[in-house]
């Protein structure tokens, strides 16, 4: 009798179980799209970041190597030392400057490309992508050739008699900032092209039809509607400049130090891994804060964006 | 004409040559393949790091002869000191290398952190041949080549040759010298060299204060504080600076590209930067590692290193060929070997001071 | 007959006397626009009275939108003049023409609330804030949008967006309202509702309006007069009834409502008078168009087509067969096969006297039978 009861119940339970399982799978299925990303992210980003975080609480022994510890000493040192604070403010200043520079250069370019370029569109897009295709090292050496004391600019200015002494550009902001703008321009221009391209032609017509001048149309319609592109591009450029090592290292001034080279120096030259880790964490916090701040500001200033 | 080759002859000859070349290379390849696979199966392998770049020549200069002598196989891995240290720290129990090439200050710190073992000198029969001044007092590594910190200068941009470290203060060099930033490993060496040039000792804090005071006076002379040694070389090659402290080996390659550049081993002496071979604690091939180190410091390998690397070597018995006399240091009396334990203790403080008082602003 | 004459003196505009020039509000004079070899608008003229609602009706590519965009200033004509209240618009940029346009997909500013959208034109014209507030409130209530003032366009339904677009265009009190396929994005029920509402609103406001549409029902429902366009030209202008009743060409006739078209040839009858004879046996004596030997078309609208079991004067030849009867709600549609040609006759919905298989002859009142020359291109 019992056996019989089990016989009749068991298959039924099995079907409900598998149905429940199938339902659970169906709910989980969309998350599977994240699997490749997580597979890459977890071992190659999350875990190393966790190691760096842990290291930042260790102690550097100047006579030996990093000593395991659990101290906030590194953070205290970094955040009270005017030298590091200057490095942070330098980095934020340069990041903001390069962001504004790429925006001022990139916006008209993207606008022209989307609104007016016809035959030249493909060529102009190629010009935008070009820097992405050439190694940054190669480009940096290009900038050295241009901005060196005996470089292209100085040779021309001195040969034409405009200058007696060469302009000191190389290893100063004067060569580093243009090189950074050059490097990160695509990151600004591509989201802008996307944002400007999304604006329907009829909005320009509607604005004009309602009596608005070109300037007013730009200010009241085009600029606000491209704000998502401006924010996206600015975030990309800001975060990338803040973490740029190559250009400050090859073209920058050691009198105006930036974060990434300083972190590198702590880790590789001074073998001060804990200090380097703490600096890296502060940098991560800085980038995160900047992203949160810009997102929050954007949400406040453009409440319409969430309706789209 | 006799030398004239008809097209037909040319075709015949070149095809014969090509065919024989192919045959030879095939035979060589198959022969080598046999040898190496056999070696792979039998001979024990020692895993050795080097700094890459020119050090690739280690395979020819040391690896091949080591193998030919039947001592074992060498597997070379390019890895700079910081990366090597990171690897050792991360894999303490099972180090990925058996012999590591490290700069001495880093080697000392690795030894104090227990990452590399104290060298058992009894296992190195060739050790007595080495220049004693070059040996590490801490004994965490054995030097096999060394680089130097000297001055490179442009003969056309100075009124007379540079002979002293203090010549960098000549008014004619205003705006025309490059100094290392703290990113360059030899910034502390420069401080110590100036302290000595002023008649003090690097171990005397007062002398160091004096040295810093003097260096700060030099700020107006500085075109830039370089972030890497290559920057100084490039500036020198382009003729944009007149003088700069630099690694001896790098000065050699600058001279090749710009003959106006000259090398000065200042009268106060040049700083030696020995490159040590160290053995990771827990190395599974410890005995082989000692065999390798002993071989590298031996006369044969050291002479090979002079020829292939054009490096200054530490074996006193190694003969420097006539044509390389001006490229490597043979007179060790002109070299200054720092007390690395002391230097490791003050390095951070000096760097911080350099960062804030010398290179800033 | 030139287009110009057609435009300024619409055929059959007898009950509405042509107004004196001064009464015209918007005067389109000989306007042309070419795109390469294509004449988008070809020497078109039209005078529109103040407060009049007029449709540009035609198939896609007929030039109606181009003409509208020339009025708005988005396209510059190659030749001709457009005058509004006696002043030429040609040299004015779009933002100084004082036209209000409702775009096909509304073109609302997605980053502005309904209120801000409506206020946009007033702000652009630098009106005082108090007046703007008042006008916006008026427009909101006029278009029944009171509760939606604070919403963003993306939060509105299609019909609501349409109202916002109309409100925005009307708010600055433009001299002429331009509707570019303004209702075509709505679904059928909503569209018909909006047609009535818009008709009432525009009449109440007495604003000169041009509606561009390809939808005959829409143009009939809203406009006082209709300008039918074909390949860049205005081919007929008149009230909906006029153009429906007296189409000037087979094109206009075909475009308005459904008509049976029987290809025919003009022959000389025994008595020497011309007669149009269709291949299916339908004949029309003394046709209004065509000389003996010409190819013509005999046109009868489906609602005017009657079916008879006996031969008729119109159709004395071989009978046709009813092949299909469909119930369309308001009418019952009979499809007759006459010598291989499909002829459609619409009867009141409850008409049941005929059935599939019946042999029938085509009949119609003589006034409803038109013989017209057929465009060579067709």
PDB file of N, CA, C and O in Angstrom, chain A residues 61-66 81 83-84 144 148-151 168-172 249-251 254-255 257 265-266 268-273 275, chain B residues 82 85-86 89 108-110 112-113 115 181-183 185 222-228 231 235 238 240 341 344-345 347-348 351 355-356 359 361:
ATOM      1  N   UNK A  61      58.129  48.048   5.080  1.00  0.00           N
ATOM      2  CA  UNK A  61      59.363  48.085   5.861  1.00  0.00           C
ATOM      3  C   UNK A  61      60.459  48.607   4.945  1.00  0.00           C
ATOM      4  O   UNK A  61      60.808  47.956   3.969  1.00  0.00           O
ATOM      5  N   UNK A  62      61.025  49.773   5.241  1.00  0.00           N
ATOM      6  CA  UNK A  62      62.020  50.340   4.319  1.00  0.00           C
ATOM      7  C   UNK A  62      63.260  49.464   4.201  1.00  0.00           C
ATOM      8  O   UNK A  62      63.986  49.544   3.223  1.00  0.00           O
ATOM      9  N   UNK A  63      63.507  48.628   5.218  1.00  0.00           N
ATOM     10  CA  UNK A  63      64.689  47.773   5.150  1.00  0.00           C
ATOM     11  C   UNK A  63      64.361  46.407   4.570  1.00  0.00           C
ATOM     12  O   UNK A  63      65.245  45.635   4.245  1.00  0.00           O
ATOM     13  N   UNK A  64      63.093  46.081   4.535  1.00  0.00           N
ATOM     14  CA  UNK A  64      62.704  44.802   3.933  1.00  0.00           C
ATOM     15  C   UNK A  64      61.564  45.089   2.955  1.00  0.00           C
ATOM     16  O   UNK A  64      61.602  46.075   2.243  1.00  0.00           O
ATOM     17  N   UNK A  65      60.542  44.231   2.939  1.00  0.00           N
ATOM     18  CA  UNK A  65      59.440  44.481   2.017  1.00  0.00           C
ATOM     19  C   UNK A  65      58.184  44.789   2.816  1.00  0.00           C
ATOM     20  O   UNK A  65      58.259  45.200   3.959  1.00  0.00           O
ATOM     21  N   UNK A  66      57.019  44.545   2.193  1.00  0.00           N
ATOM     22  CA  UNK A  66      55.755  44.834   2.846  1.00  0.00           C
ATOM     23  C   UNK A  66      55.546  43.843   3.998  1.00  0.00           C
ATOM     24  O   UNK A  66      55.803  42.649   3.879  1.00  0.00           O
ATOM     25  N   UNK A  81      49.674  64.335   4.103  1.00  0.00           N
ATOM     26  CA  UNK A  81      50.929  64.796   3.520  1.00  0.00           C
ATOM     27  C   UNK A  81      50.637  65.766   2.381  1.00  0.00           C
ATOM     28  O   UNK A  81      49.994  65.405   1.395  1.00  0.00           O
ATOM     29  N   UNK A  83      52.414  66.792   0.138  1.00  0.00           N
ATOM     30  CA  UNK A  83      52.962  66.358  -1.145  1.00  0.00           C
ATOM     31  C   UNK A  83      51.928  65.523  -1.915  1.00  0.00           C
ATOM     32  O   UNK A  83      51.633  65.789  -3.079  1.00  0.00           O
ATOM     33  N   UNK A  84      51.376  64.519  -1.219  1.00  0.00           N
ATOM     34  CA  UNK A  84      50.383  63.678  -1.899  1.00  0.00           C
ATOM     35  C   UNK A  84      49.122  64.468  -2.224  1.00  0.00           C
ATOM     36  O   UNK A  84      48.511  64.280  -3.280  1.00  0.00           O
ATOM     37  N   UNK A 144      56.972  64.246 -28.671  1.00  0.00           N
ATOM     38  CA  UNK A 144      58.322  64.654 -28.259  1.00  0.00           C
ATOM     39  C   UNK A 144      59.022  65.329 -29.432  1.00  0.00           C
ATOM     40  O   UNK A 144      59.595  66.413 -29.294  1.00  0.00           O
ATOM     41  N   UNK A 148      59.916  69.154 -28.553  1.00  0.00           N
ATOM     42  CA  UNK A 148      61.254  69.208 -27.941  1.00  0.00           C
ATOM     43  C   UNK A 148      61.889  70.579 -28.160  1.00  0.00           C
ATOM     44  O   UNK A 148      61.468  71.346 -29.029  1.00  0.00           O
ATOM     45  N   UNK A 149      62.942  70.868 -27.357  1.00  0.00           N
ATOM     46  CA  UNK A 149      63.629  72.162 -27.474  1.00  0.00           C
ATOM     47  C   UNK A 149      64.194  72.360 -28.874  1.00  0.00           C
ATOM     48  O   UNK A 149      64.293  73.479 -29.368  1.00  0.00           O
ATOM     49  N   UNK A 150      64.591  71.237 -29.520  1.00  0.00           N
ATOM     50  CA  UNK A 150      65.071  71.329 -30.898  1.00  0.00           C
ATOM     51  C   UNK A 150      64.038  70.699 -31.829  1.00  0.00           C
ATOM     52  O   UNK A 150      64.355  70.270 -32.923  1.00  0.00           O
ATOM     53  N   UNK A 151      62.784  70.650 -31.347  1.00  0.00           N
ATOM     54  CA  UNK A 151      61.729  69.980 -32.109  1.00  0.00           C
ATOM     55  C   UNK A 151      61.130  70.851 -33.194  1.00  0.00           C
ATOM     56  O   UNK A 151      61.602  71.959 -33.463  1.00  0.00           O
ATOM     57  N   UNK A 168      60.174  76.297 -23.827  1.00  0.00           N
ATOM     58  CA  UNK A 168      60.285  75.048 -23.083  1.00  0.00           C
ATOM     59  C   UNK A 168      58.895  74.425 -23.006  1.00  0.00           C
ATOM     60  O   UNK A 168      58.015  74.920 -22.314  1.00  0.00           O
ATOM     61  N   UNK A 169      58.670  73.373 -23.785  1.00  0.00           N
ATOM     62  CA  UNK A 169      57.353  72.715 -23.796  1.00  0.00           C
ATOM     63  C   UNK A 169      57.449  71.279 -23.317  1.00  0.00           C
ATOM     64  O   UNK A 169      56.652  70.817 -22.511  1.00  0.00           O
ATOM     65  N   UNK A 170      58.474  70.583 -23.850  1.00  0.00           N
ATOM     66  CA  UNK A 170      58.596  69.167 -23.514  1.00  0.00           C
ATOM     67  C   UNK A 170      58.867  69.011 -22.019  1.00  0.00           C
ATOM     68  O   UNK A 170      59.619  69.789 -21.432  1.00  0.00           O
ATOM     69  N   UNK A 171      58.272  68.006 -21.432  1.00  0.00           N
ATOM     70  CA  UNK A 171      58.351  67.729 -19.994  1.00  0.00           C
ATOM     71  C   UNK A 171      57.719  68.853 -19.183  1.00  0.00           C
ATOM     72  O   UNK A 171      58.110  69.129 -18.058  1.00  0.00           O
ATOM     73  N   UNK A 172      56.772  69.515 -19.790  1.00  0.00           N
ATOM     74  CA  UNK A 172      55.986  70.526 -19.099  1.00  0.00           C
ATOM     75  C   UNK A 172      54.528  70.270 -19.453  1.00  0.00           C
ATOM     76  O   UNK A 172      54.231  69.474 -20.337  1.00  0.00           O
ATOM     77  N   UNK A 249      54.406  60.178 -17.840  1.00  0.00           N
ATOM     78  CA  UNK A 249      55.733  59.622 -17.683  1.00  0.00           C
ATOM     79  C   UNK A 249      56.651  60.019 -18.832  1.00  0.00           C
ATOM     80  O   UNK A 249      57.822  60.305 -18.624  1.00  0.00           O
ATOM     81  N   UNK A 250      56.113  60.052 -20.064  1.00  0.00           N
ATOM     82  CA  UNK A 250      56.963  60.336 -21.216  1.00  0.00           C
ATOM     83  C   UNK A 250      57.041  61.822 -21.534  1.00  0.00           C
ATOM     84  O   UNK A 250      58.024  62.285 -22.099  1.00  0.00           O
ATOM     85  N   UNK A 251      55.985  62.562 -21.213  1.00  0.00           N
ATOM     86  CA  UNK A 251      55.955  63.966 -21.625  1.00  0.00           C
ATOM     87  C   UNK A 251      55.809  64.945 -20.467  1.00  0.00           C
ATOM     88  O   UNK A 251      56.008  66.134 -20.638  1.00  0.00           O
ATOM     89  N   UNK A 254      58.127  66.486 -13.911  1.00  0.00           N
ATOM     90  CA  UNK A 254      58.262  65.897 -12.586  1.00  0.00           C
ATOM     91  C   UNK A 254      58.046  66.951 -11.515  1.00  0.00           C
ATOM     92  O   UNK A 254      57.973  66.646 -10.339  1.00  0.00           O
ATOM     93  N   UNK A 255      57.935  68.211 -11.918  1.00  0.00           N
ATOM     94  CA  UNK A 255      57.643  69.259 -10.952  1.00  0.00           C
ATOM     95  C   UNK A 255      56.139  69.373 -10.739  1.00  0.00           C
ATOM     96  O   UNK A 255      55.680  70.099  -9.881  1.00  0.00           O
ATOM     97  N   UNK A 257      53.576  66.624 -10.473  1.00  0.00           N
ATOM     98  CA  UNK A 257      53.413  65.171 -10.506  1.00  0.00           C
ATOM     99  C   UNK A 257      51.939  64.754 -10.542  1.00  0.00           C
ATOM    100  O   UNK A 257      51.087  65.397  -9.915  1.00  0.00           O
ATOM    101  N   UNK A 265      55.807  54.789  -9.129  1.00  0.00           N
ATOM    102  CA  UNK A 265      57.088  55.006  -8.482  1.00  0.00           C
ATOM    103  C   UNK A 265      57.125  54.337  -7.103  1.00  0.00           C
ATOM    104  O   UNK A 265      58.104  53.689  -6.742  1.00  0.00           O
ATOM    105  N   UNK A 266      56.027  54.503  -6.339  1.00  0.00           N
ATOM    106  CA  UNK A 266      55.977  53.879  -5.009  1.00  0.00           C
ATOM    107  C   UNK A 266      56.118  52.365  -5.134  1.00  0.00           C
ATOM    108  O   UNK A 266      56.847  51.743  -4.375  1.00  0.00           O
ATOM    109  N   UNK A 268      57.130  50.414  -7.895  1.00  0.00           N
ATOM    110  CA  UNK A 268      58.219  49.809  -8.652  1.00  0.00           C
ATOM    111  C   UNK A 268      59.594  50.297  -8.215  1.00  0.00           C
ATOM    112  O   UNK A 268      60.535  49.527  -8.200  1.00  0.00           O
ATOM    113  N   UNK A 269      59.717  51.583  -7.891  1.00  0.00           N
ATOM    114  CA  UNK A 269      61.040  52.099  -7.555  1.00  0.00           C
ATOM    115  C   UNK A 269      61.296  51.989  -6.058  1.00  0.00           C
ATOM    116  O   UNK A 269      62.338  51.522  -5.622  1.00  0.00           O
ATOM    117  N   UNK A 270      60.298  52.407  -5.257  1.00  0.00           N
ATOM    118  CA  UNK A 270      60.501  52.394  -3.817  1.00  0.00           C
ATOM    119  C   UNK A 270      60.155  51.049  -3.183  1.00  0.00           C
ATOM    120  O   UNK A 270      60.415  50.842  -2.009  1.00  0.00           O
ATOM    121  N   UNK A 271      59.519  50.185  -3.961  1.00  0.00           N
ATOM    122  CA  UNK A 271      59.026  48.898  -3.456  1.00  0.00           C
ATOM    123  C   UNK A 271      58.191  49.120  -2.192  1.00  0.00           C
ATOM    124  O   UNK A 271      58.292  48.395  -1.209  1.00  0.00           O
ATOM    125  N   UNK A 272      57.376  50.186  -2.224  1.00  0.00           N
ATOM    126  CA  UNK A 272      56.490  50.482  -1.094  1.00  0.00           C
ATOM    127  C   UNK A 272      55.087  50.073  -1.511  1.00  0.00           C
ATOM    128  O   UNK A 272      54.253  50.892  -1.878  1.00  0.00           O
ATOM    129  N   UNK A 273      54.841  48.768  -1.484  1.00  0.00           N
ATOM    130  CA  UNK A 273      53.593  48.245  -2.048  1.00  0.00           C
ATOM    131  C   UNK A 273      52.367  48.705  -1.279  1.00  0.00           C
ATOM    132  O   UNK A 273      51.321  48.971  -1.866  1.00  0.00           O
ATOM    133  N   UNK A 275      51.954  51.491   0.485  1.00  0.00           N
ATOM    134  CA  UNK A 275      51.681  52.895   0.177  1.00  0.00           C
ATOM    135  C   UNK A 275      51.067  53.005  -1.217  1.00  0.00           C
ATOM    136  O   UNK A 275      50.087  53.725  -1.420  1.00  0.00           O
TER     137      UNK A 275
ATOM    138  N   UNK B  82      61.200  44.924  -9.806  1.00  0.00           N
ATOM    139  CA  UNK B  82      59.924  45.012  -9.078  1.00  0.00           C
ATOM    140  C   UNK B  82      59.002  43.834  -9.376  1.00  0.00           C
ATOM    141  O   UNK B  82      58.376  43.289  -8.464  1.00  0.00           O
ATOM    142  N   UNK B  85      60.273  40.712  -7.619  1.00  0.00           N
ATOM    143  CA  UNK B  85      59.968  40.762  -6.194  1.00  0.00           C
ATOM    144  C   UNK B  85      58.492  40.446  -5.943  1.00  0.00           C
ATOM    145  O   UNK B  85      58.154  39.709  -5.004  1.00  0.00           O
ATOM    146  N   UNK B  86      57.651  41.016  -6.781  1.00  0.00           N
ATOM    147  CA  UNK B  86      56.218  40.764  -6.631  1.00  0.00           C
ATOM    148  C   UNK B  86      55.909  39.285  -6.765  1.00  0.00           C
ATOM    149  O   UNK B  86      55.155  38.715  -5.980  1.00  0.00           O
ATOM    150  N   UNK B  89      57.108  37.395  -3.706  1.00  0.00           N
ATOM    151  CA  UNK B  89      56.252  37.676  -2.555  1.00  0.00           C
ATOM    152  C   UNK B  89      54.938  36.913  -2.666  1.00  0.00           C
ATOM    153  O   UNK B  89      54.441  36.359  -1.690  1.00  0.00           O
ATOM    154  N   UNK B 108      68.763  43.252  -1.155  1.00  0.00           N
ATOM    155  CA  UNK B 108      68.953  43.307   0.291  1.00  0.00           C
ATOM    156  C   UNK B 108      67.597  43.283   0.995  1.00  0.00           C
ATOM    157  O   UNK B 108      67.387  42.547   1.970  1.00  0.00           O
ATOM    158  N   UNK B 109      66.666  44.061   0.487  1.00  0.00           N
ATOM    159  CA  UNK B 109      65.342  44.113   1.114  1.00  0.00           C
ATOM    160  C   UNK B 109      64.623  42.770   0.983  1.00  0.00           C
ATOM    161  O   UNK B 109      63.961  42.320   1.915  1.00  0.00           O
ATOM    162  N   UNK B 110      64.801  42.141  -0.185  1.00  0.00           N
ATOM    163  CA  UNK B 110      64.178  40.817  -0.371  1.00  0.00           C
ATOM    164  C   UNK B 110      64.764  39.819   0.617  1.00  0.00           C
ATOM    165  O   UNK B 110      64.061  38.974   1.168  1.00  0.00           O
ATOM    166  N   UNK B 112      66.083  40.499   3.594  1.00  0.00           N
ATOM    167  CA  UNK B 112      65.589  40.794   4.935  1.00  0.00           C
ATOM    168  C   UNK B 112      64.135  40.356   5.089  1.00  0.00           C
ATOM    169  O   UNK B 112      63.692  40.042   6.190  1.00  0.00           O
ATOM    170  N   UNK B 113      63.401  40.369   3.988  1.00  0.00           N
ATOM    171  CA  UNK B 113      62.005  39.922   4.049  1.00  0.00           C
ATOM    172  C   UNK B 113      61.908  38.401   3.948  1.00  0.00           C
ATOM    173  O   UNK B 113      60.813  37.845   3.965  1.00  0.00           O
ATOM    174  N   UNK B 115      62.705  36.525   1.375  1.00  0.00           N
ATOM    175  CA  UNK B 115      62.318  36.014   0.053  1.00  0.00           C
ATOM    176  C   UNK B 115      63.488  35.290  -0.628  1.00  0.00           C
ATOM    177  O   UNK B 115      63.258  34.405  -1.443  1.00  0.00           O
ATOM    178  N   UNK B 181      64.597  62.242 -11.602  1.00  0.00           N
ATOM    179  CA  UNK B 181      63.518  62.444 -10.646  1.00  0.00           C
ATOM    180  C   UNK B 181      63.533  61.243  -9.707  1.00  0.00           C
ATOM    181  O   UNK B 181      64.326  60.316  -9.896  1.00  0.00           O
ATOM    182  N   UNK B 182      62.647  61.256  -8.708  1.00  0.00           N
ATOM    183  CA  UNK B 182      62.625  60.133  -7.771  1.00  0.00           C
ATOM    184  C   UNK B 182      62.194  58.835  -8.443  1.00  0.00           C
ATOM    185  O   UNK B 182      62.321  57.758  -7.870  1.00  0.00           O
ATOM    186  N   UNK B 183      61.643  58.949  -9.684  1.00  0.00           N
ATOM    187  CA  UNK B 183      61.263  57.723 -10.399  1.00  0.00           C
ATOM    188  C   UNK B 183      62.482  56.977 -10.908  1.00  0.00           C
ATOM    189  O   UNK B 183      62.385  55.832 -11.323  1.00  0.00           O
ATOM    190  N   UNK B 185      66.046  55.211 -10.395  1.00  0.00           N
ATOM    191  CA  UNK B 185      66.610  54.542  -9.219  1.00  0.00           C
ATOM    192  C   UNK B 185      67.829  55.247  -8.638  1.00  0.00           C
ATOM    193  O   UNK B 185      68.091  55.134  -7.451  1.00  0.00           O
ATOM    194  N   UNK B 222      68.601  72.995 -14.117  1.00  0.00           N
ATOM    195  CA  UNK B 222      67.942  71.764 -14.548  1.00  0.00           C
ATOM    196  C   UNK B 222      66.910  72.035 -15.645  1.00  0.00           C
ATOM    197  O   UNK B 222      65.970  72.793 -15.437  1.00  0.00           O
ATOM    198  N   UNK B 223      67.107  71.445 -16.798  1.00  0.00           N
ATOM    199  CA  UNK B 223      66.102  71.514 -17.859  1.00  0.00           C
ATOM    200  C   UNK B 223      64.892  70.674 -17.440  1.00  0.00           C
ATOM    201  O   UNK B 223      63.764  71.073 -17.574  1.00  0.00           O
ATOM    202  N   UNK B 224      65.130  69.465 -16.950  1.00  0.00           N
ATOM    203  CA  UNK B 224      64.028  68.630 -16.480  1.00  0.00           C
ATOM    204  C   UNK B 224      64.554  67.558 -15.539  1.00  0.00           C
ATOM    205  O   UNK B 224      65.730  67.196 -15.598  1.00  0.00           O
ATOM    206  N   UNK B 225      63.693  67.115 -14.634  1.00  0.00           N
ATOM    207  CA  UNK B 225      63.981  65.939 -13.829  1.00  0.00           C
ATOM    208  C   UNK B 225      63.377  64.759 -14.564  1.00  0.00           C
ATOM    209  O   UNK B 225      62.156  64.684 -14.734  1.00  0.00           O
ATOM    210  N   UNK B 226      64.214  63.850 -15.013  1.00  0.00           N
ATOM    211  CA  UNK B 226      63.733  62.799 -15.916  1.00  0.00           C
ATOM    212  C   UNK B 226      62.946  61.740 -15.155  1.00  0.00           C
ATOM    213  O   UNK B 226      63.245  61.429 -14.006  1.00  0.00           O
ATOM    214  N   UNK B 227      61.912  61.205 -15.815  1.00  0.00           N
ATOM    215  CA  UNK B 227      61.122  60.152 -15.177  1.00  0.00           C
ATOM    216  C   UNK B 227      61.716  58.782 -15.458  1.00  0.00           C
ATOM    217  O   UNK B 227      61.347  57.811 -14.822  1.00  0.00           O
ATOM    218  N   UNK B 228      62.581  58.705 -16.447  1.00  0.00           N
ATOM    219  CA  UNK B 228      63.270  57.436 -16.696  1.00  0.00           C
ATOM    220  C   UNK B 228      64.597  57.744 -17.366  1.00  0.00           C
ATOM    221  O   UNK B 228      64.764  58.806 -17.966  1.00  0.00           O
ATOM    222  N   UNK B 231      64.920  59.171 -20.975  1.00  0.00           N
ATOM    223  CA  UNK B 231      64.668  60.584 -21.279  1.00  0.00           C
ATOM    224  C   UNK B 231      65.975  61.363 -21.352  1.00  0.00           C
ATOM    225  O   UNK B 231      66.183  62.169 -22.263  1.00  0.00           O
ATOM    226  N   UNK B 235      67.406  63.362 -24.610  1.00  0.00           N
ATOM    227  CA  UNK B 235      67.741  64.788 -24.573  1.00  0.00           C
ATOM    228  C   UNK B 235      69.191  65.010 -24.986  1.00  0.00           C
ATOM    229  O   UNK B 235      69.511  65.961 -25.698  1.00  0.00           O
ATOM    230  N   UNK B 238      69.697  64.494 -28.764  1.00  0.00           N
ATOM    231  CA  UNK B 238      69.203  65.615 -29.572  1.00  0.00           C
ATOM    232  C   UNK B 238      69.997  66.892 -29.330  1.00  0.00           C
ATOM    233  O   UNK B 238      69.729  67.899 -29.964  1.00  0.00           O
ATOM    234  N   UNK B 240      69.951  68.678 -26.573  1.00  0.00           N
ATOM    235  CA  UNK B 240      69.155  69.655 -25.846  1.00  0.00           C
ATOM    236  C   UNK B 240      69.655  69.870 -24.426  1.00  0.00           C
ATOM    237  O   UNK B 240      69.230  70.818 -23.759  1.00  0.00           O
ATOM    238  N   UNK B 341      72.729  48.268   3.221  1.00  0.00           N
ATOM    239  CA  UNK B 341      71.820  48.253   4.352  1.00  0.00           C
ATOM    240  C   UNK B 341      71.585  49.688   4.831  1.00  0.00           C
ATOM    241  O   UNK B 341      70.452  50.104   5.059  1.00  0.00           O
ATOM    242  N   UNK B 344      69.490  51.481   2.136  1.00  0.00           N
ATOM    243  CA  UNK B 344      68.081  51.083   2.170  1.00  0.00           C
ATOM    244  C   UNK B 344      67.361  51.813   3.303  1.00  0.00           C
ATOM    245  O   UNK B 344      66.206  52.216   3.176  1.00  0.00           O
ATOM    246  N   UNK B 345      68.083  52.032   4.409  1.00  0.00           N
ATOM    247  CA  UNK B 345      67.473  52.695   5.568  1.00  0.00           C
ATOM    248  C   UNK B 345      67.195  54.165   5.316  1.00  0.00           C
ATOM    249  O   UNK B 345      66.230  54.711   5.861  1.00  0.00           O
ATOM    250  N   UNK B 347      66.981  55.588   2.167  1.00  0.00           N
ATOM    251  CA  UNK B 347      66.500  55.858   0.811  1.00  0.00           C
ATOM    252  C   UNK B 347      65.160  56.603   0.794  1.00  0.00           C
ATOM    253  O   UNK B 347      65.000  57.610   0.120  1.00  0.00           O
ATOM    254  N   UNK B 348      64.202  56.084   1.600  1.00  0.00           N
ATOM    255  CA  UNK B 348      62.868  56.684   1.559  1.00  0.00           C
ATOM    256  C   UNK B 348      62.927  58.159   1.970  1.00  0.00           C
ATOM    257  O   UNK B 348      62.322  59.008   1.336  1.00  0.00           O
ATOM    258  N   UNK B 351      64.531  60.229  -0.746  1.00  0.00           N
ATOM    259  CA  UNK B 351      63.634  60.396  -1.903  1.00  0.00           C
ATOM    260  C   UNK B 351      62.566  61.423  -1.594  1.00  0.00           C
ATOM    261  O   UNK B 351      62.240  62.288  -2.419  1.00  0.00           O
ATOM    262  N   UNK B 355      62.035  64.742  -3.602  1.00  0.00           N
ATOM    263  CA  UNK B 355      60.739  65.053  -4.199  1.00  0.00           C
ATOM    264  C   UNK B 355      60.293  66.472  -3.840  1.00  0.00           C
ATOM    265  O   UNK B 355      59.808  67.222  -4.668  1.00  0.00           O
ATOM    266  N   UNK B 356      60.408  66.790  -2.550  1.00  0.00           N
ATOM    267  CA  UNK B 356      59.810  68.029  -2.064  1.00  0.00           C
ATOM    268  C   UNK B 356      60.711  69.232  -2.179  1.00  0.00           C
ATOM    269  O   UNK B 356      60.228  70.348  -2.391  1.00  0.00           O
ATOM    270  N   UNK B 359      63.012  68.463  -6.639  1.00  0.00           N
ATOM    271  CA  UNK B 359      62.338  68.420  -7.949  1.00  0.00           C
ATOM    272  C   UNK B 359      61.029  69.195  -7.970  1.00  0.00           C
ATOM    273  O   UNK B 359      60.541  69.523  -9.049  1.00  0.00           O
ATOM    274  N   UNK B 361      58.440  72.261  -7.800  1.00  0.00           N
ATOM    275  CA  UNK B 361      58.375  73.711  -8.054  1.00  0.00           C
ATOM    276  C   UNK B 361      59.410  74.315  -8.948  1.00  0.00           C
ATOM    277  O   UNK B 361      60.563  74.109  -8.947  1.00  0.00           O
TER     278      UNK B 361
END
